[in-house]
PDB file of N, CA and C in Angstrom:
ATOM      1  N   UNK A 132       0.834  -1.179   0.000  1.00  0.00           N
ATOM      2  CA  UNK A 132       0.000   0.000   0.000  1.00  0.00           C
ATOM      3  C   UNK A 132       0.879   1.243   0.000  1.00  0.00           C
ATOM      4  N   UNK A 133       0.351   2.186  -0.535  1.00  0.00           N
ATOM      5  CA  UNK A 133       0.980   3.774  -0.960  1.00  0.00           C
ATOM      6  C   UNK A 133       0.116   4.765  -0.568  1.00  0.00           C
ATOM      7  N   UNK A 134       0.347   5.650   0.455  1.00  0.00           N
ATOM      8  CA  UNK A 134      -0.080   6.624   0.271  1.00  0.00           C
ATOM      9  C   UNK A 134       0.131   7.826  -0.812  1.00  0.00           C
ATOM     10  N   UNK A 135      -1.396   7.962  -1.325  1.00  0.00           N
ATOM     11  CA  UNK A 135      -1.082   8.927  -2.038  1.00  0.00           C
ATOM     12  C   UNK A 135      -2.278  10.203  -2.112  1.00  0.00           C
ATOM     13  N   UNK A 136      -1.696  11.431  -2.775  1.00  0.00           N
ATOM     14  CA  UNK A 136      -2.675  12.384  -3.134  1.00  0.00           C
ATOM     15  C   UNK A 136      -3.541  12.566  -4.561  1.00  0.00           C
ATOM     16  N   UNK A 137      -4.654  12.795  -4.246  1.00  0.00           N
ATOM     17  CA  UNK A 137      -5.553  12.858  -5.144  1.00  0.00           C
ATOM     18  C   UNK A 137      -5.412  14.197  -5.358  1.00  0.00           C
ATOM     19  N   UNK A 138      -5.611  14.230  -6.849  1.00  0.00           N
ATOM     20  CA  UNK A 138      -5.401  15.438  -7.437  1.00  0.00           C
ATOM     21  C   UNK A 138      -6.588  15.561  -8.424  1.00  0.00           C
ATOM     22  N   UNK A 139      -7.852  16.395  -8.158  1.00  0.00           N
ATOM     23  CA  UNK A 139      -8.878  17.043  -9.462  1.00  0.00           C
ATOM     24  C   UNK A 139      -9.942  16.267  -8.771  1.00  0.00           C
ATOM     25  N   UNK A 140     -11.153  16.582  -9.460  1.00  0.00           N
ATOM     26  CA  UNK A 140     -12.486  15.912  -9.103  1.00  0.00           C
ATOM     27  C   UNK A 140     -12.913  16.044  -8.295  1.00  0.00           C
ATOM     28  N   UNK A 141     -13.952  14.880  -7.345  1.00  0.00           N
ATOM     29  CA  UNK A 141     -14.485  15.211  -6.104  1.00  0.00           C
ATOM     30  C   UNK A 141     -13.614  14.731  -4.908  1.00  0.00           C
ATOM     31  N   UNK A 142     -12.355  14.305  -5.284  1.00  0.00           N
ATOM     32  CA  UNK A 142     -11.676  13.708  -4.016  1.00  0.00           C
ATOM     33  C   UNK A 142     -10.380  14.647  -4.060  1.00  0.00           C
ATOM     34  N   UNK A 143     -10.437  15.777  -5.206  1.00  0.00           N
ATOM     35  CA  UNK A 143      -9.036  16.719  -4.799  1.00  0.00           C
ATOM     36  C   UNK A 143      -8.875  16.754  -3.081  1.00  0.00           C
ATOM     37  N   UNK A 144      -7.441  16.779  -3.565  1.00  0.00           N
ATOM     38  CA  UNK A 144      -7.044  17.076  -1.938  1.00  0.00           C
ATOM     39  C   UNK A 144      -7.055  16.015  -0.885  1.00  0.00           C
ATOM     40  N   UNK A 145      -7.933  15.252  -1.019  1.00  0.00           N
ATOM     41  CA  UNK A 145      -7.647  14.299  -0.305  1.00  0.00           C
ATOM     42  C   UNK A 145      -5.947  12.798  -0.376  1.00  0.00           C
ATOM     43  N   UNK A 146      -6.550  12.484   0.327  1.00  0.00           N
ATOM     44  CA  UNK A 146      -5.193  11.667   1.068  1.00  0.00           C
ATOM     45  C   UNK A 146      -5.948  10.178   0.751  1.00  0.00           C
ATOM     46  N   UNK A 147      -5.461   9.194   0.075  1.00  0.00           N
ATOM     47  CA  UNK A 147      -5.724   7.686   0.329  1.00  0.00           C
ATOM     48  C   UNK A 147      -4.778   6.358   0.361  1.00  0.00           C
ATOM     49  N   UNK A 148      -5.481   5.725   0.514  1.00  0.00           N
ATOM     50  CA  UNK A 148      -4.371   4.536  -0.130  1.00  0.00           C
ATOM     51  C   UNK A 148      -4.811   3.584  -1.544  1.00  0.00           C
ATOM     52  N   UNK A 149      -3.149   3.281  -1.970  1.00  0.00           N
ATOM     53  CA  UNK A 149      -3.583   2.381  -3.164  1.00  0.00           C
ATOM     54  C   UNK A 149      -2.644   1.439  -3.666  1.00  0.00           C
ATOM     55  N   UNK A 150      -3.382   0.292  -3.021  1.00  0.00           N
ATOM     56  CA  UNK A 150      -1.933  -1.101  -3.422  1.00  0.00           C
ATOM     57  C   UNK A 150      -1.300  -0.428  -4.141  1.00  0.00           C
ATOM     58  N   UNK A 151       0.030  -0.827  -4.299  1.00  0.00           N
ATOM     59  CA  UNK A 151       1.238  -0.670  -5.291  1.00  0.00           C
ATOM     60  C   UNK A 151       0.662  -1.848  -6.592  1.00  0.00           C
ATOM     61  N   UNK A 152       1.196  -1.002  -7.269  1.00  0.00           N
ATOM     62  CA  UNK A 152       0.952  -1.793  -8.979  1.00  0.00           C
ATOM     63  C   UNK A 152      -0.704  -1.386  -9.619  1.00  0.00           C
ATOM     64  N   UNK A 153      -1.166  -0.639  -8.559  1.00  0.00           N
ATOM     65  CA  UNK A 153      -2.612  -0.025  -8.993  1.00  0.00           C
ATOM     66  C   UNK A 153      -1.755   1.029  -9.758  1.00  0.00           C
ATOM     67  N   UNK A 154      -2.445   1.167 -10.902  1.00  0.00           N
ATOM     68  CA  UNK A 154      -2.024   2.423 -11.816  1.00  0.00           C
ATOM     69  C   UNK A 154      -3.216   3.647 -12.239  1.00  0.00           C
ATOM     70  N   UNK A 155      -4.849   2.818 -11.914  1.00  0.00           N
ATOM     71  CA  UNK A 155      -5.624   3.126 -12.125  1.00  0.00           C
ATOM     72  C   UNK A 155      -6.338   2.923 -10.899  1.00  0.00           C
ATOM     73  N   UNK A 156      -7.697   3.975 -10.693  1.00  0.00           N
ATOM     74  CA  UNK A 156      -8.628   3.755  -9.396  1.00  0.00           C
ATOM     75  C   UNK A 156      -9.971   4.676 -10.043  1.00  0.00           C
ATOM     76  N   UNK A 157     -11.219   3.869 -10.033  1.00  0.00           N
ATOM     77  CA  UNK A 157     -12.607   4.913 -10.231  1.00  0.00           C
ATOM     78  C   UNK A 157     -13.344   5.321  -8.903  1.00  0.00           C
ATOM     79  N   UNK A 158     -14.308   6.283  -9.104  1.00  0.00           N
ATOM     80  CA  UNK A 158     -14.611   6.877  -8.262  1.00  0.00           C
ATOM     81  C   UNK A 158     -16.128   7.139  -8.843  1.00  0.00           C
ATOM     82  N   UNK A 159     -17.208   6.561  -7.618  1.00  0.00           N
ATOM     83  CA  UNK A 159     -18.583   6.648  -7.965  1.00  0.00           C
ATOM     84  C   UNK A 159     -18.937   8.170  -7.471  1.00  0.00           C
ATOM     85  N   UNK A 160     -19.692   9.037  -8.819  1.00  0.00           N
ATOM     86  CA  UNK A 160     -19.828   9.816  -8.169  1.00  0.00           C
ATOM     87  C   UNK A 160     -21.236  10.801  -8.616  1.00  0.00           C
ATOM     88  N   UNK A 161     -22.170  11.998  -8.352  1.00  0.00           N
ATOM     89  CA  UNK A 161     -23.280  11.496  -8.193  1.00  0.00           C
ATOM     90  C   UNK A 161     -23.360  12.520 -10.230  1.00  0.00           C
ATOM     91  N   UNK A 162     -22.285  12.926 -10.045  1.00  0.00           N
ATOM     92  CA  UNK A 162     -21.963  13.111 -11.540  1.00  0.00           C
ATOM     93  C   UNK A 162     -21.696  12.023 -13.023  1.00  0.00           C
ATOM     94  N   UNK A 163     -21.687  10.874 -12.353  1.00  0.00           N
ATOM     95  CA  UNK A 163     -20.904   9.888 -13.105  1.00  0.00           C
ATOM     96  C   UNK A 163     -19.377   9.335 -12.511  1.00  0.00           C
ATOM     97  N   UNK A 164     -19.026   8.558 -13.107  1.00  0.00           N
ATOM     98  CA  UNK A 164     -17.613   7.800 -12.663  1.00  0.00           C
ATOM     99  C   UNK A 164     -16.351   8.953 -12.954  1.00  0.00           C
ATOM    100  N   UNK A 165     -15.463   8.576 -12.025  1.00  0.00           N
ATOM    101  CA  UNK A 165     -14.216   9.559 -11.943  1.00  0.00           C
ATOM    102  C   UNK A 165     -12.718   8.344 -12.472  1.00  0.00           C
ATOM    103  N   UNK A 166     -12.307   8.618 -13.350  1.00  0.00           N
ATOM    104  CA  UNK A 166     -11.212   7.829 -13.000  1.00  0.00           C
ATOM    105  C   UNK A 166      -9.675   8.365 -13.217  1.00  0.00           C
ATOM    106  N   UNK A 167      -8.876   7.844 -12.195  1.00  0.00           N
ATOM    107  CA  UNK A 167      -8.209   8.759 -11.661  1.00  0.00           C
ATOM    108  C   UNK A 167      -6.773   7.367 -11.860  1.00  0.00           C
ATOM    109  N   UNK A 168      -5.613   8.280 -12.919  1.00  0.00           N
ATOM    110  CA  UNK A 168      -4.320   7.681 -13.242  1.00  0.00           C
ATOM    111  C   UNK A 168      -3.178   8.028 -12.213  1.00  0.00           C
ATOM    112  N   UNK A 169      -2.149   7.041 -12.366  1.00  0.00           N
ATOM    113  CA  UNK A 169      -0.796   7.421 -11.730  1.00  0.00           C
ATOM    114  C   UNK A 169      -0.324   8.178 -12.354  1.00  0.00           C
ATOM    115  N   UNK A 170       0.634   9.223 -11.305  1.00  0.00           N
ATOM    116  CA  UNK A 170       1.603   9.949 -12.284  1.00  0.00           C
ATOM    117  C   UNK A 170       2.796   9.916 -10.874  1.00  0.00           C
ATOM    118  N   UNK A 171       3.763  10.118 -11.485  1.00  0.00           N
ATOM    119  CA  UNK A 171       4.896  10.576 -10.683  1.00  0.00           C
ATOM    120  C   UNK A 171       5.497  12.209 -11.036  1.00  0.00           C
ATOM    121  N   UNK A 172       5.391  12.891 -10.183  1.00  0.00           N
ATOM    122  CA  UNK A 172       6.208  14.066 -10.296  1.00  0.00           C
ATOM    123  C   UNK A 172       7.352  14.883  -9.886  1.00  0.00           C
ATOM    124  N   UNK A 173       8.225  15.566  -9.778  1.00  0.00           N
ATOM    125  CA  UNK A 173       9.087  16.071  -9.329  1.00  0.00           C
ATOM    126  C   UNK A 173       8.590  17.407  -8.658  1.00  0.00           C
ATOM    127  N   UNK A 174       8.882  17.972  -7.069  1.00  0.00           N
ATOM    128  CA  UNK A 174       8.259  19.104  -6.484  1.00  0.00           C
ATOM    129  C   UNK A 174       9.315  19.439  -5.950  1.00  0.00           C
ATOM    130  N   UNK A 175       9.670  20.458  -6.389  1.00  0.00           N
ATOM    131  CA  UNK A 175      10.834  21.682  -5.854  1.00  0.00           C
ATOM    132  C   UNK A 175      11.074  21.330  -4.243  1.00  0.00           C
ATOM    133  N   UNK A 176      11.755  21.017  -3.448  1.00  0.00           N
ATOM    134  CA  UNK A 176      11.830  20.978  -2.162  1.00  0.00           C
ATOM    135  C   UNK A 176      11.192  20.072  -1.384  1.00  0.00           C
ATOM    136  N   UNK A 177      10.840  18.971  -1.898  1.00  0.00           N
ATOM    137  CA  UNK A 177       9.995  17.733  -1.536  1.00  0.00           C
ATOM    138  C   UNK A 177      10.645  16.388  -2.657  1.00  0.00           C
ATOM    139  N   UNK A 178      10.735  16.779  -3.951  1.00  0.00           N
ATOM    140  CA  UNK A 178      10.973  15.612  -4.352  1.00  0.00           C
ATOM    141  C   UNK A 178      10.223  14.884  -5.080  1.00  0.00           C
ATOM    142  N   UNK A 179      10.454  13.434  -5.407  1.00  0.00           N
ATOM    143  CA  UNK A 179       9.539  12.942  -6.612  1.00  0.00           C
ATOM    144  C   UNK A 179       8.199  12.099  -5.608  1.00  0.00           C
ATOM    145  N   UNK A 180       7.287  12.260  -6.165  1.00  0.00           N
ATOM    146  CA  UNK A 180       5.807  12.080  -5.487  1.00  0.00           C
ATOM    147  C   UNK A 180       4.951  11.077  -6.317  1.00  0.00           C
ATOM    148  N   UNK A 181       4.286  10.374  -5.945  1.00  0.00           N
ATOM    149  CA  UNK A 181       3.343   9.645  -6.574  1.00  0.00           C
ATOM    150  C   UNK A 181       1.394  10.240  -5.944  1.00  0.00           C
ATOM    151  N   UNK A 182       1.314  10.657  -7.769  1.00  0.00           N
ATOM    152  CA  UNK A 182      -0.326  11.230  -7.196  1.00  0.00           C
ATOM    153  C   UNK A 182      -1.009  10.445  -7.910  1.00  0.00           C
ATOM    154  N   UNK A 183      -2.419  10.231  -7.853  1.00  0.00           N
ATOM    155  CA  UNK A 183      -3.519   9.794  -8.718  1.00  0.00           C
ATOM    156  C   UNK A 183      -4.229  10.830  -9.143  1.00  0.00           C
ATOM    157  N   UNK A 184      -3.953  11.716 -10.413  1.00  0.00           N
ATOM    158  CA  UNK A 184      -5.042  12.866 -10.789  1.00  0.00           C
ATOM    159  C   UNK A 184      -5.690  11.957 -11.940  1.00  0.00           C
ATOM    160  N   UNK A 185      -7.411  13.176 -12.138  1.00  0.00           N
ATOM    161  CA  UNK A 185      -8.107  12.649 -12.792  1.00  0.00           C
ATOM    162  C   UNK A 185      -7.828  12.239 -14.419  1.00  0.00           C
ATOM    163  N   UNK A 186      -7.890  11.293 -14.832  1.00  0.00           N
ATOM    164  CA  UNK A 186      -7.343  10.887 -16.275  1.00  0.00           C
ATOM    165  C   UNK A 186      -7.448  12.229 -17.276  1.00  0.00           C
ATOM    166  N   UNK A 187      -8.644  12.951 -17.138  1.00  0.00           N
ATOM    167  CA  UNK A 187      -8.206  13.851 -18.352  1.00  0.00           C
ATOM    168  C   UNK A 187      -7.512  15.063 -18.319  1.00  0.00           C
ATOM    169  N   UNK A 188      -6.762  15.047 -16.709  1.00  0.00           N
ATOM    170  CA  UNK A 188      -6.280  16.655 -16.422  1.00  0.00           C
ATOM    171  C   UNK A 188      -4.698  16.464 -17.224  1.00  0.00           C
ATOM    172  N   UNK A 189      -4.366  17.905 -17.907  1.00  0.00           N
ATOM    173  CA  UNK A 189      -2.979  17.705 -17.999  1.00  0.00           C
ATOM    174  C   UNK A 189      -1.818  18.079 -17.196  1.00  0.00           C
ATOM    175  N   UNK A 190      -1.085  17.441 -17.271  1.00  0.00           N
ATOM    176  CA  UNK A 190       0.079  17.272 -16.933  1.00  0.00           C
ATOM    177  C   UNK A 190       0.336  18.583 -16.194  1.00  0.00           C
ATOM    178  N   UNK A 191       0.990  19.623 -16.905  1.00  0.00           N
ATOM    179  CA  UNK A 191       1.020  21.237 -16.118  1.00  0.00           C
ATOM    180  C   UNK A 191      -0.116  21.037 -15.420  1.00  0.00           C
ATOM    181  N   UNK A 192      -1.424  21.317 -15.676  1.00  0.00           N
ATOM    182  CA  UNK A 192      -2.499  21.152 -14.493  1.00  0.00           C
ATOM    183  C   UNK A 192      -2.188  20.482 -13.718  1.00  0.00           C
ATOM    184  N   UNK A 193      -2.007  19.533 -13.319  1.00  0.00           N
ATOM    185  CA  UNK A 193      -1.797  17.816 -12.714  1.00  0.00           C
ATOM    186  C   UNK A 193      -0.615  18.482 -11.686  1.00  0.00           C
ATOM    187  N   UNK A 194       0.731  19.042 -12.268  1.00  0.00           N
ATOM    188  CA  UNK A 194       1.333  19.434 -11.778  1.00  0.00           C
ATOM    189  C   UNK A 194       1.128  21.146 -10.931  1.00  0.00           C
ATOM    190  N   UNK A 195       0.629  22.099 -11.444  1.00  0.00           N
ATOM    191  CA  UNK A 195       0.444  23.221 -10.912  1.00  0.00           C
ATOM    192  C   UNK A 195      -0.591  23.101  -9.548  1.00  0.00           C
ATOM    193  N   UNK A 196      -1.645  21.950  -9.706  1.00  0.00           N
ATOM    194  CA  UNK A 196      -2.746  21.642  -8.664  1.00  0.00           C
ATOM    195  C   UNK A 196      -1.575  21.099  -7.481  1.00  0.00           C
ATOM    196  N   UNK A 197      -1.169  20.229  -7.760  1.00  0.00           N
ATOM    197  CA  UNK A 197       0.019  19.702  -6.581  1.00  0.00           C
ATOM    198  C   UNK A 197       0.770  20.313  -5.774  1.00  0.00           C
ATOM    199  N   UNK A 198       1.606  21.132  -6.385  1.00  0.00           N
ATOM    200  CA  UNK A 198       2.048  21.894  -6.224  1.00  0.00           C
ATOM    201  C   UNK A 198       1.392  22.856  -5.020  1.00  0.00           C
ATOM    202  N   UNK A 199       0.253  23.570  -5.404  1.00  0.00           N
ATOM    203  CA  UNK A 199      -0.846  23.907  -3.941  1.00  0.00           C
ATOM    204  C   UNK A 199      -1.031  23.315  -3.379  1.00  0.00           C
ATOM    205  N   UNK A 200      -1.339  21.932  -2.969  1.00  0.00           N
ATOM    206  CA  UNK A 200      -2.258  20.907  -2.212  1.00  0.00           C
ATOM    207  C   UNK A 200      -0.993  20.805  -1.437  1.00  0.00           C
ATOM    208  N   UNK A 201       0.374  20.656  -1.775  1.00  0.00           N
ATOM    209  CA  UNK A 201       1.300  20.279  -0.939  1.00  0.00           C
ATOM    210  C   UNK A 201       1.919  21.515   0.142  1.00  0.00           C
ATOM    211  N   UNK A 202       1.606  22.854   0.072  1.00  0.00           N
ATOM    212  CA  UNK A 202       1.983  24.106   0.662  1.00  0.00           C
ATOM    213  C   UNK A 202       1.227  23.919   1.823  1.00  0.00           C
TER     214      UNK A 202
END
């Protein structure tokens, strides 16, 4: 298990866990399904991170959202 941060959707910001080798995780929600990819990133003064943001955010997004959530 990994803790990690959720990044976008209805679970931004939050904190979960997710076996290792999960690359993918959905999310029931009252909008429809969320599904939410691995990424690894690099953060100035922290280091490389493992988040789950929502599959269609990009990358700069993905990264600029993180970036806040972690301050």
């Amino acid at each position: 298990m990994a803790i990690v941060l959720y990044v976008g959707g209805s679970k931004d910001g939050d904190k979960g866990l997710v076996p290792h080798g999960f690359s993918k995780s959905r999310a029931e929600t009252d909008q429809g399904p969320e599904i939410y990819t691995e990424r690894f990133m690099e953060l100035q003064g922290i280091g490389r991170i493992r988040v789950m943001a929502l599959e269609s955010m990009r990358d700069d997004i993905v990264h600029q959202r993180t970036s806040q959530l972690y301050r």
